[in-house]
mmCIF file of N, CA, C and O in Angstrom:
data_model
loop_
_atom_site.group_PDB
_atom_site.id
_atom_site.type_symbol
_atom_site.label_atom_id
_atom_site.label_comp_id
_atom_site.label_asym_id
_atom_site.label_seq_id
_atom_site.Cartn_x
_atom_site.Cartn_y
_atom_site.Cartn_z
ATOM 1 N N MET Y 24 -14.616 23.854 -1.425
ATOM 2 C CA MET Y 24 -14.286 22.774 -2.157
ATOM 3 C C MET Y 24 -12.997 22.103 -1.421
ATOM 4 O O MET Y 24 -12.203 22.749 -0.940
ATOM 5 N N PHE Y 25 -13.002 20.705 -1.365
ATOM 6 C CA PHE Y 25 -12.004 19.985 -0.771
ATOM 7 C C PHE Y 25 -11.549 18.975 -1.727
ATOM 8 O O PHE Y 25 -12.198 18.211 -2.529
ATOM 9 N N THR Y 26 -10.138 18.710 -1.538
ATOM 10 C CA THR Y 26 -9.421 17.774 -2.405
ATOM 11 C C THR Y 26 -8.653 16.811 -1.326
ATOM 12 O O THR Y 26 -8.156 17.369 -0.429
ATOM 13 N N GLY Y 27 -8.820 15.690 -1.466
ATOM 14 C CA GLY Y 27 -8.217 14.686 -0.658
ATOM 15 C C GLY Y 27 -7.254 13.791 -1.524
ATOM 16 O O GLY Y 27 -7.781 13.275 -2.581
ATOM 17 N N THR Y 28 -6.024 13.220 -0.786
ATOM 18 C CA THR Y 28 -5.251 12.371 -1.317
ATOM 19 C C THR Y 28 -4.904 11.240 -0.652
ATOM 20 O O THR Y 28 -4.862 11.346 0.679
ATOM 21 N N LEU Y 29 -4.649 10.166 -1.069
ATOM 22 C CA LEU Y 29 -4.174 8.872 -0.398
ATOM 23 C C LEU Y 29 -3.101 8.236 -1.242
ATOM 24 O O LEU Y 29 -3.313 8.066 -2.357
ATOM 25 N N ASN Y 30 -1.998 7.839 -0.361
ATOM 26 C CA ASN Y 30 -0.908 7.190 -0.953
ATOM 27 C C ASN Y 30 -0.808 5.890 -0.146
ATOM 28 O O ASN Y 30 -0.736 5.972 1.069
ATOM 29 N N ALA Y 31 -1.064 4.727 -0.884
ATOM 30 C CA ALA Y 31 -1.007 3.555 -0.312
ATOM 31 C C ALA Y 31 0.240 2.772 -0.730
ATOM 32 O O ALA Y 31 0.547 2.590 -1.933
ATOM 33 N N ASP Y 32 0.954 2.053 0.275
ATOM 34 C CA ASP Y 32 2.187 1.339 -0.063
ATOM 35 C C ASP Y 32 1.661 -0.134 0.205
ATOM 36 O O ASP Y 32 1.271 -0.379 1.220
ATOM 37 N N LEU Y 33 2.057 -0.854 -1.014
ATOM 38 C CA LEU Y 33 1.386 -2.100 -1.030
ATOM 39 C C LEU Y 33 2.449 -3.175 -1.298
ATOM 40 O O LEU Y 33 3.543 -2.963 -2.134
ATOM 41 N N LEU Y 34 2.442 -4.286 -0.836
ATOM 42 C CA LEU Y 34 3.390 -5.473 -0.959
ATOM 43 C C LEU Y 34 2.623 -6.636 -1.817
ATOM 44 O O LEU Y 34 1.425 -6.979 -1.364
ATOM 45 N N LEU Y 35 3.114 -6.888 -3.011
ATOM 46 C CA LEU Y 35 2.391 -7.691 -3.684
ATOM 47 C C LEU Y 35 2.749 -9.289 -3.309
ATOM 48 O O LEU Y 35 3.831 -9.461 -2.930
ATOM 49 N N GLY Y 36 1.831 -10.164 -3.816
ATOM 50 C CA GLY Y 36 1.949 -11.661 -3.280
ATOM 51 C C GLY Y 36 3.185 -12.217 -4.247
ATOM 52 O O GLY Y 36 4.412 -11.812 -4.331
ATOM 53 N N ASP Y 37 2.839 -13.369 -4.905
ATOM 54 C CA ASP Y 37 3.686 -14.049 -5.594
ATOM 55 C C ASP Y 37 4.008 -13.406 -6.978
ATOM 56 O O ASP Y 37 3.295 -13.904 -8.142
ATOM 57 N N VAL Y 38 4.681 -12.449 -7.234
ATOM 58 C CA VAL Y 38 4.961 -11.735 -8.465
ATOM 59 C C VAL Y 38 6.540 -11.679 -8.637
ATOM 60 O O VAL Y 38 7.281 -11.539 -7.700
ATOM 61 N N HIS Y 39 7.004 -12.212 -9.754
ATOM 62 C CA HIS Y 39 8.253 -12.339 -10.129
ATOM 63 C C HIS Y 39 8.932 -11.554 -11.223
ATOM 64 O O HIS Y 39 9.853 -11.616 -11.740
ATOM 65 N N SER Y 40 7.849 -10.659 -11.785
ATOM 66 C CA SER Y 40 8.216 -9.824 -12.983
ATOM 67 C C SER Y 40 7.485 -8.573 -12.937
ATOM 68 O O SER Y 40 6.391 -8.595 -12.394
ATOM 69 N N LEU Y 41 7.827 -7.449 -13.757
ATOM 70 C CA LEU Y 41 7.075 -6.350 -13.950
ATOM 71 C C LEU Y 41 5.721 -6.597 -14.726
ATOM 72 O O LEU Y 41 4.853 -5.955 -14.363
ATOM 73 N N LYS Y 42 5.831 -7.465 -15.619
ATOM 74 C CA LYS Y 42 4.731 -7.764 -16.263
ATOM 75 C C LYS Y 42 3.694 -8.474 -15.344
ATOM 76 O O LYS Y 42 2.391 -8.088 -15.347
ATOM 77 N N GLY Y 43 4.055 -9.457 -14.433
ATOM 78 C CA GLY Y 43 3.296 -9.991 -13.359
ATOM 79 C C GLY Y 43 2.670 -8.831 -12.515
ATOM 80 O O GLY Y 43 1.492 -8.963 -12.029
ATOM 81 N N LYS Y 44 3.553 -7.953 -12.210
ATOM 82 C CA LYS Y 44 3.097 -6.874 -11.311
ATOM 83 C C LYS Y 44 2.027 -6.042 -11.906
ATOM 84 O O LYS Y 44 1.061 -5.587 -11.261
ATOM 85 N N ARG Y 45 2.028 -5.697 -13.265
ATOM 86 C CA ARG Y 45 1.061 -4.857 -14.064
ATOM 87 C C ARG Y 45 -0.208 -5.820 -14.008
ATOM 88 O O ARG Y 45 -1.168 -4.998 -13.812
ATOM 89 N N ALA Y 46 -0.051 -7.031 -14.133
ATOM 90 C CA ALA Y 46 -1.500 -7.747 -14.081
ATOM 91 C C ALA Y 46 -2.002 -7.842 -12.715
ATOM 92 O O ALA Y 46 -3.331 -8.011 -12.874
ATOM 93 N N VAL Y 47 -1.458 -7.535 -11.740
ATOM 94 C CA VAL Y 47 -2.188 -7.350 -10.532
ATOM 95 C C VAL Y 47 -2.574 -6.105 -10.345
ATOM 96 O O VAL Y 47 -3.657 -5.787 -9.708
ATOM 97 N N VAL Y 48 -1.732 -4.922 -10.578
ATOM 98 C CA VAL Y 48 -2.015 -3.578 -10.136
ATOM 99 C C VAL Y 48 -3.140 -2.926 -10.976
ATOM 100 O O VAL Y 48 -3.948 -2.367 -10.564
ATOM 101 N N ARG Y 49 -3.115 -3.222 -12.392
ATOM 102 C CA ARG Y 49 -4.175 -2.565 -13.182
ATOM 103 C C ARG Y 49 -5.485 -2.905 -12.831
ATOM 104 O O ARG Y 49 -6.349 -1.834 -12.841
ATOM 105 N N PRO Y 50 -5.929 -4.247 -12.527
ATOM 106 C CA PRO Y 50 -7.332 -4.344 -12.046
ATOM 107 C C PRO Y 50 -7.641 -3.532 -10.867
ATOM 108 O O PRO Y 50 -8.903 -3.172 -10.601
ATOM 109 N N ILE Y 51 -6.738 -3.489 -9.900
ATOM 110 C CA ILE Y 51 -7.015 -2.710 -8.709
ATOM 111 C C ILE Y 51 -7.246 -1.300 -8.888
ATOM 112 O O ILE Y 51 -8.142 -0.620 -8.334
ATOM 113 N N VAL Y 52 -6.418 -0.777 -9.705
ATOM 114 C CA VAL Y 52 -6.567 0.647 -10.017
ATOM 115 C C VAL Y 52 -7.771 0.948 -10.750
ATOM 116 O O VAL Y 52 -8.611 1.873 -10.552
ATOM 117 N N ALA Y 53 -8.113 -0.036 -11.663
ATOM 118 C CA ALA Y 53 -9.397 0.185 -12.487
ATOM 119 C C ALA Y 53 -10.698 -0.072 -11.599
ATOM 120 O O ALA Y 53 -11.575 0.647 -11.708
ATOM 121 N N GLU Y 54 -10.578 -0.836 -10.746
ATOM 122 C CA GLU Y 54 -11.639 -0.932 -9.823
ATOM 123 C C GLU Y 54 -11.900 0.251 -8.700
ATOM 124 O O GLU Y 54 -13.098 0.631 -8.548
ATOM 125 N N LEU Y 55 -10.781 0.779 -8.398
ATOM 126 C CA LEU Y 55 -10.796 2.186 -7.515
ATOM 127 C C LEU Y 55 -11.494 3.131 -8.492
ATOM 128 O O LEU Y 55 -12.445 3.991 -7.839
ATOM 129 N N ARG Y 56 -11.106 3.292 -9.593
ATOM 130 C CA ARG Y 56 -11.658 4.491 -10.592
ATOM 131 C C ARG Y 56 -13.130 4.057 -10.795
ATOM 132 O O ARG Y 56 -13.907 5.106 -10.705
ATOM 133 N N ARG Y 57 -13.433 2.956 -11.124
ATOM 134 C CA ARG Y 57 -14.915 2.561 -11.452
ATOM 135 C C ARG Y 57 -15.766 2.741 -10.273
ATOM 136 O O ARG Y 57 -16.831 3.197 -10.250
ATOM 137 N N ARG Y 58 -15.529 1.901 -9.241
ATOM 138 C CA ARG Y 58 -16.357 2.141 -7.964
ATOM 139 C C ARG Y 58 -16.432 3.386 -7.352
ATOM 140 O O ARG Y 58 -17.630 3.623 -6.764
ATOM 141 N N TYR Y 59 -15.377 4.106 -7.178
ATOM 142 C CA TYR Y 59 -15.436 5.363 -6.451
ATOM 143 C C TYR Y 59 -15.280 6.512 -7.087
ATOM 144 O O TYR Y 59 -15.384 7.731 -6.586
ATOM 145 N N ALA Y 60 -15.193 6.541 -8.448
ATOM 146 C CA ALA Y 60 -15.110 7.807 -9.341
ATOM 147 C C ALA Y 60 -13.957 8.767 -8.829
ATOM 148 O O ALA Y 60 -14.177 9.886 -8.640
ATOM 149 N N VAL Y 61 -12.663 7.917 -8.573
ATOM 150 C CA VAL Y 61 -11.695 8.780 -8.108
ATOM 151 C C VAL Y 61 -10.571 8.708 -9.303
ATOM 152 O O VAL Y 61 -10.590 7.966 -10.199
ATOM 153 N N ALA Y 62 -9.451 9.497 -8.972
ATOM 154 C CA ALA Y 62 -8.374 9.482 -9.857
ATOM 155 C C ALA Y 62 -7.428 8.507 -9.279
ATOM 156 O O ALA Y 62 -7.076 8.836 -7.983
ATOM 157 N N ALA Y 63 -6.978 7.512 -9.892
ATOM 158 C CA ALA Y 63 -6.075 6.544 -9.266
ATOM 159 C C ALA Y 63 -5.099 6.195 -10.219
ATOM 160 O O ALA Y 63 -5.427 6.026 -11.419
ATOM 161 N N ALA Y 64 -3.915 5.969 -9.545
ATOM 162 C CA ALA Y 64 -2.640 5.296 -10.557
ATOM 163 C C ALA Y 64 -1.549 4.855 -9.638
ATOM 164 O O ALA Y 64 -1.567 5.021 -8.589
ATOM 165 N N GLU Y 65 -0.822 4.063 -10.497
ATOM 166 C CA GLU Y 65 0.538 3.669 -9.749
ATOM 167 C C GLU Y 65 1.440 4.744 -9.794
ATOM 168 O O GLU Y 65 1.802 5.535 -10.898
ATOM 169 N N VAL Y 66 1.880 5.317 -8.680
ATOM 170 C CA VAL Y 66 2.641 6.528 -8.396
ATOM 171 C C VAL Y 66 4.094 6.235 -8.050
ATOM 172 O O VAL Y 66 4.794 7.235 -7.917
ATOM 173 N N GLY Y 67 4.447 5.085 -7.690
ATOM 174 C CA GLY Y 67 5.880 4.876 -7.052
ATOM 175 C C GLY Y 67 6.295 3.414 -7.177
ATOM 176 O O GLY Y 67 5.441 2.561 -7.427
ATOM 177 N N ASP Y 68 7.592 3.253 -6.946
ATOM 178 C CA ASP Y 68 8.264 1.834 -6.873
ATOM 179 C C ASP Y 68 7.832 0.982 -8.159
ATOM 180 O O ASP Y 68 7.653 -0.126 -8.191
ATOM 181 N N GLN Y 69 7.916 1.871 -9.391
ATOM 182 C CA GLN Y 69 7.724 1.073 -10.788
ATOM 183 C C GLN Y 69 8.654 0.137 -10.958
ATOM 184 O O GLN Y 69 8.367 -0.757 -11.919
ATOM 185 N N ASP Y 70 9.849 0.099 -10.537
ATOM 186 C CA ASP Y 70 11.083 -0.656 -10.862
ATOM 187 C C ASP Y 70 11.173 -1.856 -10.104
ATOM 188 O O ASP Y 70 11.945 -2.796 -10.433
ATOM 189 N N LEU Y 71 10.167 -1.988 -8.884
ATOM 190 C CA LEU Y 71 10.390 -3.087 -7.999
ATOM 191 C C LEU Y 71 9.208 -3.890 -8.398
ATOM 192 O O LEU Y 71 8.039 -3.722 -8.685
ATOM 193 N N HIS Y 72 9.612 -5.334 -8.373
ATOM 194 C CA HIS Y 72 8.519 -6.354 -8.745
ATOM 195 C C HIS Y 72 7.464 -6.556 -7.645
ATOM 196 O O HIS Y 72 6.210 -6.775 -7.961
ATOM 197 N N ARG Y 73 7.779 -6.525 -6.260
ATOM 198 C CA ARG Y 73 6.727 -6.846 -5.440
ATOM 199 C C ARG Y 73 6.154 -5.732 -4.388
ATOM 200 O O ARG Y 73 5.489 -5.935 -3.553
ATOM 201 N N ARG Y 74 6.638 -4.477 -4.817
ATOM 202 C CA ARG Y 74 6.131 -3.261 -4.143
ATOM 203 C C ARG Y 74 5.479 -2.306 -5.100
ATOM 204 O O ARG Y 74 5.922 -2.178 -6.289
ATOM 205 N N VAL Y 75 4.522 -1.661 -4.682
ATOM 206 C CA VAL Y 75 3.735 -0.673 -5.312
ATOM 207 C C VAL Y 75 3.231 0.423 -4.528
ATOM 208 O O VAL Y 75 2.785 0.120 -3.403
ATOM 209 N N GLN Y 76 3.208 1.716 -5.060
ATOM 210 C CA GLN Y 76 2.575 2.763 -4.483
ATOM 211 C C GLN Y 76 1.475 3.208 -5.329
ATOM 212 O O GLN Y 76 1.723 3.405 -6.571
ATOM 213 N N VAL Y 77 0.280 3.052 -4.856
ATOM 214 C CA VAL Y 77 -0.909 3.577 -5.477
ATOM 215 C C VAL Y 77 -1.496 4.877 -4.901
ATOM 216 O O VAL Y 77 -1.655 5.053 -3.660
ATOM 217 N N GLY Y 78 -1.709 5.978 -5.767
ATOM 218 C CA GLY Y 78 -2.214 7.126 -5.436
ATOM 219 C C GLY Y 78 -3.732 7.390 -5.850
ATOM 220 O O GLY Y 78 -3.940 6.881 -6.930
ATOM 221 N N VAL Y 79 -4.430 7.977 -4.908
ATOM 222 C CA VAL Y 79 -5.784 8.133 -5.153
ATOM 223 C C VAL Y 79 -6.055 9.658 -4.782
ATOM 224 O O VAL Y 79 -5.617 10.085 -3.820
ATOM 225 N N ALA Y 80 -6.923 10.334 -5.797
ATOM 226 C CA ALA Y 80 -7.423 11.665 -5.405
ATOM 227 C C ALA Y 80 -8.823 11.806 -5.663
ATOM 228 O O ALA Y 80 -9.307 11.226 -6.522
ATOM 229 N N THR Y 81 -9.425 12.763 -4.838
ATOM 230 C CA THR Y 81 -10.759 12.940 -5.188
ATOM 231 C C THR Y 81 -11.087 14.327 -4.689
ATOM 232 O O THR Y 81 -10.381 14.959 -3.878
ATOM 233 N N VAL Y 82 -12.259 14.988 -5.190
ATOM 234 C CA VAL Y 82 -12.743 16.334 -4.917
ATOM 235 C C VAL Y 82 -14.110 16.270 -4.446
ATOM 236 O O VAL Y 82 -14.882 15.570 -5.158
ATOM 237 N N ALA Y 83 -14.484 17.107 -3.540
ATOM 238 C CA ALA Y 83 -15.965 17.110 -3.145
ATOM 239 C C ALA Y 83 -16.291 18.493 -2.545
ATOM 240 O O ALA Y 83 -15.114 19.210 -2.114
ATOM 241 N N GLY Y 84 -17.447 18.883 -2.246
ATOM 242 C CA GLY Y 84 -17.736 20.050 -1.666
ATOM 243 C C GLY Y 84 -17.700 19.993 -0.105
ATOM 244 O O GLY Y 84 -17.606 21.070 0.623
ATOM 245 N N ASP Y 85 -17.522 18.848 0.471
ATOM 246 C CA ASP Y 85 -17.570 18.651 1.900
ATOM 247 C C ASP Y 85 -16.461 17.817 2.280
ATOM 248 O O ASP Y 85 -16.134 16.747 1.706
ATOM 249 N N ALA Y 86 -15.746 18.094 3.319
ATOM 250 C CA ALA Y 86 -14.636 17.255 3.782
ATOM 251 C C ALA Y 86 -14.923 15.973 4.309
ATOM 252 O O ALA Y 86 -14.224 15.071 3.984
ATOM 253 N N ALA Y 87 -16.213 15.747 4.843
ATOM 254 C CA ALA Y 87 -16.641 14.447 5.289
ATOM 255 C C ALA Y 87 -16.840 13.515 4.021
ATOM 256 O O ALA Y 87 -16.455 12.496 4.075
ATOM 257 N N GLN Y 88 -17.329 14.124 2.914
ATOM 258 C CA GLN Y 88 -17.388 13.225 1.687
ATOM 259 C C GLN Y 88 -15.994 12.719 1.308
ATOM 260 O O GLN Y 88 -15.914 11.591 0.795
ATOM 261 N N VAL Y 89 -15.133 13.729 1.188
ATOM 262 C CA VAL Y 89 -13.800 13.324 0.808
ATOM 263 C C VAL Y 89 -13.129 12.310 1.670
ATOM 264 O O VAL Y 89 -12.479 10.957 1.274
ATOM 265 N N THR Y 90 -13.453 12.478 3.058
ATOM 266 C CA THR Y 90 -12.829 11.315 4.089
ATOM 267 C C THR Y 90 -13.648 9.955 3.849
ATOM 268 O O THR Y 90 -12.944 9.021 3.791
ATOM 269 N N ASP Y 91 -14.857 10.063 3.541
ATOM 270 C CA ASP Y 91 -15.705 8.782 3.212
ATOM 271 C C ASP Y 91 -15.092 8.050 2.204
ATOM 272 O O ASP Y 91 -14.991 6.766 2.035
ATOM 273 N N VAL Y 92 -14.810 8.697 0.963
ATOM 274 C CA VAL Y 92 -14.429 8.166 -0.226
ATOM 275 C C VAL Y 92 -13.153 7.638 0.167
ATOM 276 O O VAL Y 92 -12.713 6.449 -0.345
ATOM 277 N N LEU Y 93 -12.135 8.301 0.616
ATOM 278 C CA LEU Y 93 -10.696 7.827 0.807
ATOM 279 C C LEU Y 93 -10.857 6.525 1.969
ATOM 280 O O LEU Y 93 -9.913 5.603 1.818
ATOM 281 N N ASP Y 94 -11.728 6.686 2.817
ATOM 282 C CA ASP Y 94 -11.892 5.436 3.647
ATOM 283 C C ASP Y 94 -12.246 4.157 3.096
ATOM 284 O O ASP Y 94 -11.773 3.084 3.208
ATOM 285 N N ALA Y 95 -13.274 4.520 1.958
ATOM 286 C CA ALA Y 95 -13.630 3.268 1.152
ATOM 287 C C ALA Y 95 -12.462 2.767 0.354
ATOM 288 O O ALA Y 95 -12.452 1.489 0.074
ATOM 289 N N CYS Y 96 -11.764 3.594 -0.118
ATOM 290 C CA CYS Y 96 -10.719 3.226 -1.153
ATOM 291 C C CYS Y 96 -9.549 2.435 -0.297
ATOM 292 O O CYS Y 96 -9.045 1.362 -0.716
ATOM 293 N N GLU Y 97 -9.196 2.920 0.964
ATOM 294 C CA GLU Y 97 -8.365 2.182 1.768
ATOM 295 C C GLU Y 97 -8.837 0.950 2.153
ATOM 296 O O GLU Y 97 -8.204 -0.166 2.162
ATOM 297 N N ARG Y 98 -10.201 0.737 2.555
ATOM 298 C CA ARG Y 98 -10.854 -0.639 2.934
ATOM 299 C C ARG Y 98 -10.751 -1.655 1.543
ATOM 300 O O ARG Y 98 -10.311 -2.718 1.771
ATOM 301 N N LEU Y 99 -11.059 -1.080 0.367
ATOM 302 C CA LEU Y 99 -10.776 -1.927 -0.803
ATOM 303 C C LEU Y 99 -9.393 -2.404 -1.011
ATOM 304 O O LEU Y 99 -9.295 -3.655 -1.171
ATOM 305 N N LEU Y 100 -8.390 -1.591 -0.639
ATOM 306 C CA LEU Y 100 -7.045 -1.954 -0.875
ATOM 307 C C LEU Y 100 -6.710 -3.003 0.218
ATOM 308 O O LEU Y 100 -5.993 -4.029 -0.022
ATOM 309 N N ALA Y 101 -7.162 -2.692 1.434
ATOM 310 C CA ALA Y 101 -6.899 -3.633 2.425
ATOM 311 C C ALA Y 101 -7.507 -5.070 2.393
ATOM 312 O O ALA Y 101 -7.051 -6.121 2.886
ATOM 313 N N GLU Y 102 -8.728 -5.121 1.831
ATOM 314 C CA GLU Y 102 -9.377 -6.247 1.605
ATOM 315 C C GLU Y 102 -9.074 -7.225 0.358
ATOM 316 O O GLU Y 102 -9.380 -8.346 0.233
ATOM 317 N N ARG Y 103 -8.101 -6.631 -0.595
ATOM 318 C CA ARG Y 103 -7.521 -7.557 -1.655
ATOM 319 C C ARG Y 103 -6.701 -8.596 -1.286
ATOM 320 O O ARG Y 103 -5.682 -8.406 -0.513
ATOM 321 N N PRO Y 104 -6.994 -9.842 -1.524
ATOM 322 C CA PRO Y 104 -6.166 -10.949 -1.194
ATOM 323 C C PRO Y 104 -4.839 -10.978 -1.733
ATOM 324 O O PRO Y 104 -3.856 -11.576 -1.234
ATOM 325 N N GLU Y 105 -4.781 -10.537 -2.808
ATOM 326 C CA GLU Y 105 -3.435 -10.521 -3.554
ATOM 327 C C GLU Y 105 -2.252 -9.636 -3.264
ATOM 328 O O GLU Y 105 -1.287 -9.484 -3.669
ATOM 329 N N VAL Y 106 -2.787 -8.466 -2.134
ATOM 330 C CA VAL Y 106 -1.709 -7.450 -1.927
ATOM 331 C C VAL Y 106 -1.944 -7.423 -0.221
ATOM 332 O O VAL Y 106 -2.814 -7.731 0.201
ATOM 333 N N THR Y 107 -0.886 -6.812 0.327
ATOM 334 C CA THR Y 107 -0.853 -6.664 1.821
ATOM 335 C C THR Y 107 -0.582 -4.928 1.833
ATOM 336 O O THR Y 107 0.328 -4.495 1.245
ATOM 337 N N LEU Y 108 -1.479 -4.303 2.428
ATOM 338 C CA LEU Y 108 -1.373 -2.866 2.668
ATOM 339 C C LEU Y 108 -0.529 -2.723 3.787
ATOM 340 O O LEU Y 108 -0.482 -3.154 4.911
ATOM 341 N N LEU Y 109 0.679 -2.017 3.554
ATOM 342 C CA LEU Y 109 1.670 -1.870 4.481
ATOM 343 C C LEU Y 109 1.428 -0.477 5.016
ATOM 344 O O LEU Y 109 1.613 -0.333 6.445
ATOM 345 N N SER Y 110 1.145 0.529 4.392
ATOM 346 C CA SER Y 110 0.864 1.824 5.061
ATOM 347 C C SER Y 110 0.134 2.895 4.112
ATOM 348 O O SER Y 110 -0.052 2.494 2.760
ATOM 349 N N THR Y 111 -0.487 3.722 4.681
ATOM 350 C CA THR Y 111 -1.155 4.877 3.984
ATOM 351 C C THR Y 111 -0.741 6.181 4.432
ATOM 352 O O THR Y 111 -0.347 6.282 5.588
ATOM 353 N N HIS Y 112 -0.843 7.186 3.674
ATOM 354 C CA HIS Y 112 -0.490 8.626 3.800
ATOM 355 C C HIS Y 112 -1.781 9.395 3.231
ATOM 356 O O HIS Y 112 -2.037 9.223 1.959
ATOM 357 N N ARG Y 113 -2.443 10.292 4.064
ATOM 358 C CA ARG Y 113 -3.543 11.069 3.630
ATOM 359 C C ARG Y 113 -3.190 12.485 3.770
ATOM 360 O O ARG Y 113 -2.516 12.708 4.610
ATOM 361 N N GLN Y 114 -3.815 13.257 2.682
ATOM 362 C CA GLN Y 114 -3.716 14.769 2.822
ATOM 363 C C GLN Y 114 -5.127 15.263 2.357
ATOM 364 O O GLN Y 114 -5.686 14.798 1.659
ATOM 365 N N LEU Y 115 -5.563 16.139 3.283
ATOM 366 C CA LEU Y 115 -6.916 17.020 2.909
ATOM 367 C C LEU Y 115 -6.478 18.316 2.684
ATOM 368 O O LEU Y 115 -5.922 18.989 3.592
ATOM 369 N N PHE Y 116 -6.964 18.866 1.448
ATOM 370 C CA PHE Y 116 -6.626 20.324 1.167
ATOM 371 C C PHE Y 116 -8.167 21.026 0.994
ATOM 372 O O PHE Y 116 -9.159 20.452 0.487
ATOM 373 N N SER Y 117 -8.141 22.087 1.397
ATOM 374 C CA SER Y 117 -9.353 23.076 1.328
ATOM 375 C C SER Y 117 -8.994 24.302 0.291
ATOM 376 O O SER Y 117 -7.760 24.585 0.170
ATOM 377 N N ASP Y 118 -9.916 24.627 -0.508
ATOM 378 C CA ASP Y 118 -9.656 25.816 -1.282
ATOM 379 C C ASP Y 118 -9.208 27.239 -0.598
ATOM 380 O O ASP Y 118 -8.827 28.167 -1.338
ATOM 381 N N THR Y 119 -9.341 27.162 0.625
ATOM 382 C CA THR Y 119 -8.918 28.322 1.355
ATOM 383 C C THR Y 119 -7.565 28.122 1.953
ATOM 384 O O THR Y 119 -6.950 29.072 2.584
ATOM 385 N N ASP Y 120 -6.801 26.957 1.602
ATOM 386 C CA ASP Y 120 -5.391 26.760 2.062
ATOM 387 C C ASP Y 120 -4.481 27.558 1.375
ATOM 388 O O ASP Y 120 -4.572 27.778 0.124
#
C-alpha cells in the first residue's frame, strides 16, 4: 500500500477578504475531491487573503497510481485561471517505511 501527499502553495488573484478567499478555495477543493476521489483541504495560510496552501492525500496499492493521481491534481491546480501555482511538495510513503 502506498500513500501520497501533495502540498500546493497558491497565490490567489483579485481577493480582498477572507470571505472572498473562501469563495475561490472551496470550489477548487471540492473539484479535487469529486474528480479524483482524494482527501483535500486548505491546510495553511488561513489568515492571509491572497495565499493558500492546499493539501491533497491519496492511497493506492501501486506507487504509479499514487503518482498519476497527484500529477492530475497538480495539473488541475496549475490550469485554474483564478490562482497561480507557486510551488508544490510531494511525499510518497510505503507501508514498509
